[in-house]
XYZ file of N, CA and C in Angstrom:
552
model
N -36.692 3.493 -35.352
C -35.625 4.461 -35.206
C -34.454 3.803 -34.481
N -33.301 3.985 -35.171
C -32.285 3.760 -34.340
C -31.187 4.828 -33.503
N -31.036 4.346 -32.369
C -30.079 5.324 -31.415
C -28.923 4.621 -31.467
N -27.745 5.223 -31.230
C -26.602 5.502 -31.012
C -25.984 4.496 -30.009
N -25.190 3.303 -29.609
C -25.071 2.406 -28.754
C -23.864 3.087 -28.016
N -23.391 2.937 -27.216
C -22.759 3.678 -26.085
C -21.789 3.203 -25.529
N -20.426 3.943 -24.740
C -19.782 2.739 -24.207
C -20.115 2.347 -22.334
N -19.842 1.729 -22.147
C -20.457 1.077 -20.969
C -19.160 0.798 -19.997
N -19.378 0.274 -18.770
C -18.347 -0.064 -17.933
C -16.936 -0.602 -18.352
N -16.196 -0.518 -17.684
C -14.625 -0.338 -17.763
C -14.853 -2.401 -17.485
N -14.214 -3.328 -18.385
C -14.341 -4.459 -17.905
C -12.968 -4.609 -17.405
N -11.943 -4.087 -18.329
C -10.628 -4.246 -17.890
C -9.632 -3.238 -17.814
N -9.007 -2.590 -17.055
C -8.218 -1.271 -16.738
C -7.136 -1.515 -17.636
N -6.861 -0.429 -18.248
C -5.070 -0.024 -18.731
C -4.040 -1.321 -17.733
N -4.215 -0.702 -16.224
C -3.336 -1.306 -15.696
C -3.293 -2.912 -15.645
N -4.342 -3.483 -15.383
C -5.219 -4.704 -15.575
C -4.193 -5.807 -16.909
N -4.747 -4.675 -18.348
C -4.228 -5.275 -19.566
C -2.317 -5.282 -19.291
N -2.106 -4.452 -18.418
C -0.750 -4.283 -18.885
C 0.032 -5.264 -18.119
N -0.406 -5.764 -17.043
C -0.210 -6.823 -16.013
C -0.424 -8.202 -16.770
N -1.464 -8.251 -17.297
C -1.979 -9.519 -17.842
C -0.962 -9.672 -19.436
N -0.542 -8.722 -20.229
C -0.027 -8.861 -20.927
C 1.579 -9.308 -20.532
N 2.039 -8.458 -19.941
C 3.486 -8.660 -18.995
C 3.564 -10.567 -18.481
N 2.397 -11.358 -18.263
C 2.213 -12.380 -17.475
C 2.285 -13.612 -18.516
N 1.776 -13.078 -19.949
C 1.446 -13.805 -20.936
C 2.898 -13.647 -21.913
N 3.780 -12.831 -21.751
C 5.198 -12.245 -22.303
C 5.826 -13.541 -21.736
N 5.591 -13.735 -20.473
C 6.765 -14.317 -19.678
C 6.834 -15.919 -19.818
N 5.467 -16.167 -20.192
C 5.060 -17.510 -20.247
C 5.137 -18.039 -21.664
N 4.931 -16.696 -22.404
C 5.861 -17.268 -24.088
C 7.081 -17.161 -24.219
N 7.693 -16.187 -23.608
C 9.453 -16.449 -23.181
C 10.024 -17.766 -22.808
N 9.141 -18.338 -22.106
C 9.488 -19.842 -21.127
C 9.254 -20.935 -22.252
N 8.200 -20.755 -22.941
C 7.412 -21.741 -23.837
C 8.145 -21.753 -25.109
N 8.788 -20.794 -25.575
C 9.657 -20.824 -26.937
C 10.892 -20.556 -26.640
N 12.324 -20.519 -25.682
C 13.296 -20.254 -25.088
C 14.220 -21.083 -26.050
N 14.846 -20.680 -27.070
C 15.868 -21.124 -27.718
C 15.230 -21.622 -29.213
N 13.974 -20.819 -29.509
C 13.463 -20.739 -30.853
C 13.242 -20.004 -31.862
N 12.663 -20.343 -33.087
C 12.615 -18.987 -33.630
C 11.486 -18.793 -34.041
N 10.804 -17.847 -33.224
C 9.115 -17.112 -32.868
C 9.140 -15.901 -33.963
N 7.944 -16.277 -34.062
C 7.253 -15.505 -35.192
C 5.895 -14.719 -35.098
N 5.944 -13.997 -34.374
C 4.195 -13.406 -34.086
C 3.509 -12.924 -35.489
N 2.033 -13.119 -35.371
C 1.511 -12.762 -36.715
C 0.361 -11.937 -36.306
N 0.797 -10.603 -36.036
C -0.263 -9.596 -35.376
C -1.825 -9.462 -36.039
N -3.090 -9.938 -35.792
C -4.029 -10.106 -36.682
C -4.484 -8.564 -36.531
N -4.774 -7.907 -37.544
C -4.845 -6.272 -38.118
C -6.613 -6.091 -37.882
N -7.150 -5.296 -37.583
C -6.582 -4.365 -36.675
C -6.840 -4.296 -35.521
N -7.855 -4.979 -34.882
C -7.783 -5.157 -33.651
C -7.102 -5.558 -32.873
N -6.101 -6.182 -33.733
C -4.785 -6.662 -32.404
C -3.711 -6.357 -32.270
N -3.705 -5.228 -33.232
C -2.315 -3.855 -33.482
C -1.654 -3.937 -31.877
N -2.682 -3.028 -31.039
C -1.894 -2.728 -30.335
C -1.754 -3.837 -28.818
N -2.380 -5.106 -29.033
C -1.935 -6.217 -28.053
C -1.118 -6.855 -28.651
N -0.682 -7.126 -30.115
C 0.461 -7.471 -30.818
C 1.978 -6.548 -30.220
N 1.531 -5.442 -30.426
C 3.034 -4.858 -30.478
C 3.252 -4.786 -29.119
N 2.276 -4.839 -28.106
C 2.393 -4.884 -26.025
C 3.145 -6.528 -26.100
N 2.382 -7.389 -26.553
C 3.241 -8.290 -26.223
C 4.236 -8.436 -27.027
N 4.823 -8.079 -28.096
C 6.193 -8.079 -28.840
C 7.183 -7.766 -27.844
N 6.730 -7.019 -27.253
C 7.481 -6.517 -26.057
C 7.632 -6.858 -24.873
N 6.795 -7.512 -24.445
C 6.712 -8.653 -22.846
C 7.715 -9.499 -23.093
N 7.772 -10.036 -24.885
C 8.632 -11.192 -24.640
C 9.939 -10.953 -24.954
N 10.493 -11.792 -23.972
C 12.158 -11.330 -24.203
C 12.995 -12.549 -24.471
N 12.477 -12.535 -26.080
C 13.311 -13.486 -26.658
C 13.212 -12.699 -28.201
N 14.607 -12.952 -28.971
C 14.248 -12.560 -30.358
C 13.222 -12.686 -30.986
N 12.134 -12.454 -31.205
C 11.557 -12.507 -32.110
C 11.126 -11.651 -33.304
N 10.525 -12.420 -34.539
C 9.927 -11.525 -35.939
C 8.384 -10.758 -35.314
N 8.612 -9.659 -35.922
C 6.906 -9.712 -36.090
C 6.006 -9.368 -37.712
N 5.451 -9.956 -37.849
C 4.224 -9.634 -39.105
C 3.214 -9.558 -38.582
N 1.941 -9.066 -39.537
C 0.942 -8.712 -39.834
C 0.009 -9.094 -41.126
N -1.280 -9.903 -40.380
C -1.680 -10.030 -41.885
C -3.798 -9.414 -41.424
N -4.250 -8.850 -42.490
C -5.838 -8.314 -42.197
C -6.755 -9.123 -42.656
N -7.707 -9.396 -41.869
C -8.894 -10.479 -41.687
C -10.045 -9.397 -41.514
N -11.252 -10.396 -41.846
C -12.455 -9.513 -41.513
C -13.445 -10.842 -42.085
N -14.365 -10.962 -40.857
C -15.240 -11.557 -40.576
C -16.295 -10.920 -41.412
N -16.724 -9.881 -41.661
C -17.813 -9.219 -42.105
C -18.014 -8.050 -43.444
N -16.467 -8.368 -44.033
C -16.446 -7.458 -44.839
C -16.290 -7.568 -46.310
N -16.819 -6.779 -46.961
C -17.500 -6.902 -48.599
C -18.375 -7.918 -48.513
N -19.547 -7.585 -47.990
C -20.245 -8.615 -48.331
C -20.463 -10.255 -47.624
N -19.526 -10.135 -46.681
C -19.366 -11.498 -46.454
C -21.012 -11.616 -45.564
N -20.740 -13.225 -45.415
C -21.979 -13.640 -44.319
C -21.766 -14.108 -42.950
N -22.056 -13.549 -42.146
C -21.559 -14.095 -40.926
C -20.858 -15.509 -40.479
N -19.793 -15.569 -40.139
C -19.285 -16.751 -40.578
C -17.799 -16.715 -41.495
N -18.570 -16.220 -42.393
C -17.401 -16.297 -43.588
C -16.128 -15.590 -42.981
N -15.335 -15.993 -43.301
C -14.064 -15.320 -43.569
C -13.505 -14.722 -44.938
N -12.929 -13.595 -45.096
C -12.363 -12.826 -46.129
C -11.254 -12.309 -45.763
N -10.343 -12.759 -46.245
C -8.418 -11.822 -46.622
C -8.663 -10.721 -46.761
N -8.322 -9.542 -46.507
C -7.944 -8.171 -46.767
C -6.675 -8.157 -46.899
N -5.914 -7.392 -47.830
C -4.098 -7.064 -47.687
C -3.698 -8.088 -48.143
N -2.411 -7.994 -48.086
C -1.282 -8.550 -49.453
C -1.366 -9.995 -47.676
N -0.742 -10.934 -48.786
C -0.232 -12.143 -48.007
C 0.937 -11.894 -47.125
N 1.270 -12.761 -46.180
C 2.890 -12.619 -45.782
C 4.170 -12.812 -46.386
N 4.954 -11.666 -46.510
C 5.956 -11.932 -47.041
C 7.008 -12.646 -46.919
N 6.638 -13.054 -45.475
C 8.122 -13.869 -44.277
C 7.831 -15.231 -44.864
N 8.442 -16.048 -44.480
C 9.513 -16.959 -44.774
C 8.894 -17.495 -43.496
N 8.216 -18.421 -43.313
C 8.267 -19.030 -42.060
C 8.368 -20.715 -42.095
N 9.196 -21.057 -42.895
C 9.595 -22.381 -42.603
C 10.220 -22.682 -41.874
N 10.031 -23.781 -41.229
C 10.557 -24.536 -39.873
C 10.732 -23.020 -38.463
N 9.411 -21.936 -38.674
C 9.763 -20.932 -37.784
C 8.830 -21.506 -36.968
N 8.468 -20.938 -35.481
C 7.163 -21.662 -34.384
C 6.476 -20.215 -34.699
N 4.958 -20.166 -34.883
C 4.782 -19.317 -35.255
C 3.271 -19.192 -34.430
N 3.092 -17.644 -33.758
C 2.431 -17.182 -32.715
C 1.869 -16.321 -33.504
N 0.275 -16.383 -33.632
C -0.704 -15.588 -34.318
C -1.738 -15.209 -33.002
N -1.229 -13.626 -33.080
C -1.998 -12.762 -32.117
C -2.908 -12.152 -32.123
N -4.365 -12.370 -31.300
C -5.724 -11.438 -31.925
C -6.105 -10.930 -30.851
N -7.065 -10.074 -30.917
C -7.658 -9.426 -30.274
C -8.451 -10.224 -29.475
N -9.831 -11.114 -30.106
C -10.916 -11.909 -29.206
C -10.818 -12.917 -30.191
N -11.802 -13.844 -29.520
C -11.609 -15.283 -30.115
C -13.462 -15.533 -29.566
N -14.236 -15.600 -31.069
C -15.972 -15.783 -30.392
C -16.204 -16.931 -30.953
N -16.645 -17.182 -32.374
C -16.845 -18.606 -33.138
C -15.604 -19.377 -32.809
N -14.095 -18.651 -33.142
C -13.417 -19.629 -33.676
C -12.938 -19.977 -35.218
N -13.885 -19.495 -35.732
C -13.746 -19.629 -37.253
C -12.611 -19.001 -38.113
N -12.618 -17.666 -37.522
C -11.359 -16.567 -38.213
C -9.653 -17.734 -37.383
N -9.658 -18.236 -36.477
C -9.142 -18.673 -35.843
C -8.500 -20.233 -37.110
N -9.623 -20.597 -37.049
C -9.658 -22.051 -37.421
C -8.659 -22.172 -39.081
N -9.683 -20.702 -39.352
C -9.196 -20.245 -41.641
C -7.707 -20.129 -40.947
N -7.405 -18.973 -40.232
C -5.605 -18.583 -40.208
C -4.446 -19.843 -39.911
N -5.150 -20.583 -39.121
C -4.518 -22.184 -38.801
C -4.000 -22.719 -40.312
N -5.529 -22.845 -40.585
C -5.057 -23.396 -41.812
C -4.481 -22.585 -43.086
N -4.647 -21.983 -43.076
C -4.078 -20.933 -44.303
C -2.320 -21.078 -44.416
N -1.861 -20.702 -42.607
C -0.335 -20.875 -42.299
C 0.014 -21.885 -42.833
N -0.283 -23.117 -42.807
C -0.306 -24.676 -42.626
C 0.734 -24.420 -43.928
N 0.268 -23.903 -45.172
C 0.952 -24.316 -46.578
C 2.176 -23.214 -46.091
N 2.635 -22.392 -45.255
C 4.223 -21.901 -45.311
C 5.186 -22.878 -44.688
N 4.604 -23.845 -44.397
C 5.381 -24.530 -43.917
C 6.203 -24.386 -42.006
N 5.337 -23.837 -41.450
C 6.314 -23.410 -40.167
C 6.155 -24.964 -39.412
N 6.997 -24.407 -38.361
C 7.651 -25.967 -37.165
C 6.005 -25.947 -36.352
N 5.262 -25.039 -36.152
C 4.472 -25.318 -35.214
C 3.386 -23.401 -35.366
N 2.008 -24.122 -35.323
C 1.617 -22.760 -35.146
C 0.523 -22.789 -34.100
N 0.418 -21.739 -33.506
C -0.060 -21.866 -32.070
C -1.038 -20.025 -32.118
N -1.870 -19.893 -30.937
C -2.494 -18.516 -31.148
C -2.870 -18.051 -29.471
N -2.177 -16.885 -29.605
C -2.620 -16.109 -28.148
C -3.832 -14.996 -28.287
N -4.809 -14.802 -27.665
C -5.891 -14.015 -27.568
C -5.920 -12.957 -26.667
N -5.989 -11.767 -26.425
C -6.511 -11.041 -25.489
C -7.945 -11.428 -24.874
N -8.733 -12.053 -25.557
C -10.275 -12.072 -25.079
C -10.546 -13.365 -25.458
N -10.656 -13.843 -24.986
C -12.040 -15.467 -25.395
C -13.434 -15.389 -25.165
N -14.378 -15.023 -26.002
C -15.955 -15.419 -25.667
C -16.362 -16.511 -25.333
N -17.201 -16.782 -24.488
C -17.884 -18.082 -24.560
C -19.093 -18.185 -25.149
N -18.677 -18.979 -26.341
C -19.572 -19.157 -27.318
C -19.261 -20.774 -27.518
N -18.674 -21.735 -26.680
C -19.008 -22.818 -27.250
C -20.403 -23.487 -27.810
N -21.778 -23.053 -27.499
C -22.986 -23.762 -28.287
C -23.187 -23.797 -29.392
N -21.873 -22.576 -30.203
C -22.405 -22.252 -31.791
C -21.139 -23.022 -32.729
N -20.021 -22.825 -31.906
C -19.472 -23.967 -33.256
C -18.731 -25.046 -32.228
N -18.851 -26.444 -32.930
C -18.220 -27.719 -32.363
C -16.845 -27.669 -32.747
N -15.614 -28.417 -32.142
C -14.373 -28.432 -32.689
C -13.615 -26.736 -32.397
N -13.910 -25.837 -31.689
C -13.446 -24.628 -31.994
C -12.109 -24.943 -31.860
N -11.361 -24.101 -32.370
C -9.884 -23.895 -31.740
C -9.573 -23.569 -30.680
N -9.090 -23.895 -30.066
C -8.813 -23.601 -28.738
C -7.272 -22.743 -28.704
N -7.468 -21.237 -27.999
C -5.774 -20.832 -27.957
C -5.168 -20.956 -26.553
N -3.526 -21.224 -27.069
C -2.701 -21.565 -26.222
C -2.437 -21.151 -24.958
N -2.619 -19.377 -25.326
C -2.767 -18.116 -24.308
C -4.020 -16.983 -24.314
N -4.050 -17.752 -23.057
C -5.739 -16.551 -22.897
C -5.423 -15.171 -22.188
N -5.838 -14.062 -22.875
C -5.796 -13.196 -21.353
C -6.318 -13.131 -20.169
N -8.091 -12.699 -21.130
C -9.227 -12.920 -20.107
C -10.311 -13.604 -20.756
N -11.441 -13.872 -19.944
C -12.511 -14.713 -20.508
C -13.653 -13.746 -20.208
N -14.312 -13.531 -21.315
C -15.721 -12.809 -21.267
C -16.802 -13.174 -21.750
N -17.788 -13.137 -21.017
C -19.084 -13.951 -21.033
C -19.431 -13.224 -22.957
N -20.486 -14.154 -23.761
C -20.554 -14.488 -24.560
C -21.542 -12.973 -25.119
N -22.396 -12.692 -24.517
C -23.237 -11.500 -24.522
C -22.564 -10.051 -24.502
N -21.340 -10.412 -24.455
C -20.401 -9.015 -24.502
C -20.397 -8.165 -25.129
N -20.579 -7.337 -25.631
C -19.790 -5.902 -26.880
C -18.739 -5.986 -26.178
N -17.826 -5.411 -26.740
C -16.090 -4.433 -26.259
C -15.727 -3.719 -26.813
N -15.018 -2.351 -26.846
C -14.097 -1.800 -27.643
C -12.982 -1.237 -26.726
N -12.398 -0.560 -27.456
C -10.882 -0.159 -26.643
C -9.902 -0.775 -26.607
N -8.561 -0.460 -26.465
C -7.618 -0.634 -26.799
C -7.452 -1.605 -27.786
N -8.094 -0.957 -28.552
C -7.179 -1.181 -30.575
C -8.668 -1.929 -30.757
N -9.557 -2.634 -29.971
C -11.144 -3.326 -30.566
C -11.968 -2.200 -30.572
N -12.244 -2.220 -31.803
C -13.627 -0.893 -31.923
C -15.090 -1.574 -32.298
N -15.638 -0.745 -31.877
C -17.497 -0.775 -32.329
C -17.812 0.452 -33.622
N -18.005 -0.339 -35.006
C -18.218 0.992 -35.972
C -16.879 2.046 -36.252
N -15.892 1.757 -35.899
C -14.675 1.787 -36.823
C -14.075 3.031 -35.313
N -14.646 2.595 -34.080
C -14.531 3.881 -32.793
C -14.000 3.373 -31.912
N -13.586 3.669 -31.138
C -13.220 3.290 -29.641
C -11.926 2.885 -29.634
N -11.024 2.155 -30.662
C -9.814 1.660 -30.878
C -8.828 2.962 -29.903
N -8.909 3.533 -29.647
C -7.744 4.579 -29.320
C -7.335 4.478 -27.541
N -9.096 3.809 -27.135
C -8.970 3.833 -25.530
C -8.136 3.122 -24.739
N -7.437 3.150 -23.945
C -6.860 2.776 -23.117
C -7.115 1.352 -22.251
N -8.331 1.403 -22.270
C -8.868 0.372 -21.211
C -9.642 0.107 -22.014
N -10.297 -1.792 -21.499
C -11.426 -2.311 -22.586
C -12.882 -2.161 -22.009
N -13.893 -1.422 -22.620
C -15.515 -0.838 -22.359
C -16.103 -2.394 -22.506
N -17.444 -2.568 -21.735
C -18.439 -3.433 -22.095
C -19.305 -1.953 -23.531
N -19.324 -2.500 -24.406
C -20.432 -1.831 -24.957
C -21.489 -1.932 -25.341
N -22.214 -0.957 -25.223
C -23.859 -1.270 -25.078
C -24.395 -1.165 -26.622
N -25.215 -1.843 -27.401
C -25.784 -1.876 -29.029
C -26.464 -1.025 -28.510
N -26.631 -0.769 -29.569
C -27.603 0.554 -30.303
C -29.453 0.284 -30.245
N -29.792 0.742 -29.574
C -31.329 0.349 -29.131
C -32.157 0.419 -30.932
N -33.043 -0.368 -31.440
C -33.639 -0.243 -32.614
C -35.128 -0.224 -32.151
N -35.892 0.948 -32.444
C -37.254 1.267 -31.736
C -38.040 0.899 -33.078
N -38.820 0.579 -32.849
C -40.438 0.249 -33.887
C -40.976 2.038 -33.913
């Protein structure tokens, strides 16, 4: 029988994210200051740390959107699969900042690197709200430029815009969440 998995302690407050986002604005302001930045909001978990930091930074920038999914139609853990139309922008010779939610393998990380590679931009680089530590499972990971926070590898999360089972995206603050107990 399976039960219902739950959400669990508050790991990071509203106020917490909004500080840490504000900190990570300022330091891509400094880092691209007289360029032309391109954020590439990864859908949907990073809706709404995409559009928080669109806004920390105070320099012109584009924003797009493109949808990924680690696990969907079928895929196998691991795999990566496109959802949604390609980008429509133009990013040649742009510096271009691809924003996600968490960062665990690396892999969804590694495909979007390369995928950009054929638009041709000046430079592409990736900020995370979350980093797992999962270095034992893949060698070579990508490493991003801007971390928010670092969370041990055994984590669930949902909240603000990361859900568990298509839920939690709406919360304010980010939950440890607890799986779903599976009884014999």
């Amino acid at each position: 029988m399976k039960t219902d998995g739950k959400l669990g302690d508050v790991l990071f407050t509203s106020a917490q994210i909004r500080s840490r986002v504000q900190e990570l604005g300022a330091h891509i302001t400094r880092d691209y200051a007289g360029k032309e930045l391109t954020l590439i909001g990864v859908l949907k978990g990073g809706a709404m740390f995409a559009a928080d930091l669109a806004r920390a930074v105070r320099l012109p920038v584009s924003l797009e959107w493109i949808r990924l999914s680690t696990y969907a139609d079928g895929a196998v853990a691991g795999e990566v699969r496109r959802k949604g139309v390609d980008l429509d922008a133009d990013l040649r010779g742009r510096h271009v900042l691809l924003v996600e939610d968490l960062i665990d393998s690396g892999l969804t990380l590694a495909w979007l690197r390369d995928h950009l590679a054929a638009f041709g931009p000046a430079s592409v680089e990736s900020c995370v709200l979350m980093r797992m530590h999962k270095e034992d499972r893949i060698e070579n990971r990508p490493v991003p430029r801007y971390v928010g926070f670092e969370v041990p590898s055994a984590t669930w999360v949902a909240g603000y815009g990361i859900d568990y089972a298509d839920r939690h995206r709406n919360l304010p603050d980010i939950h440890e969440y607890q799986l779903p107990v599976i009884a014999a």
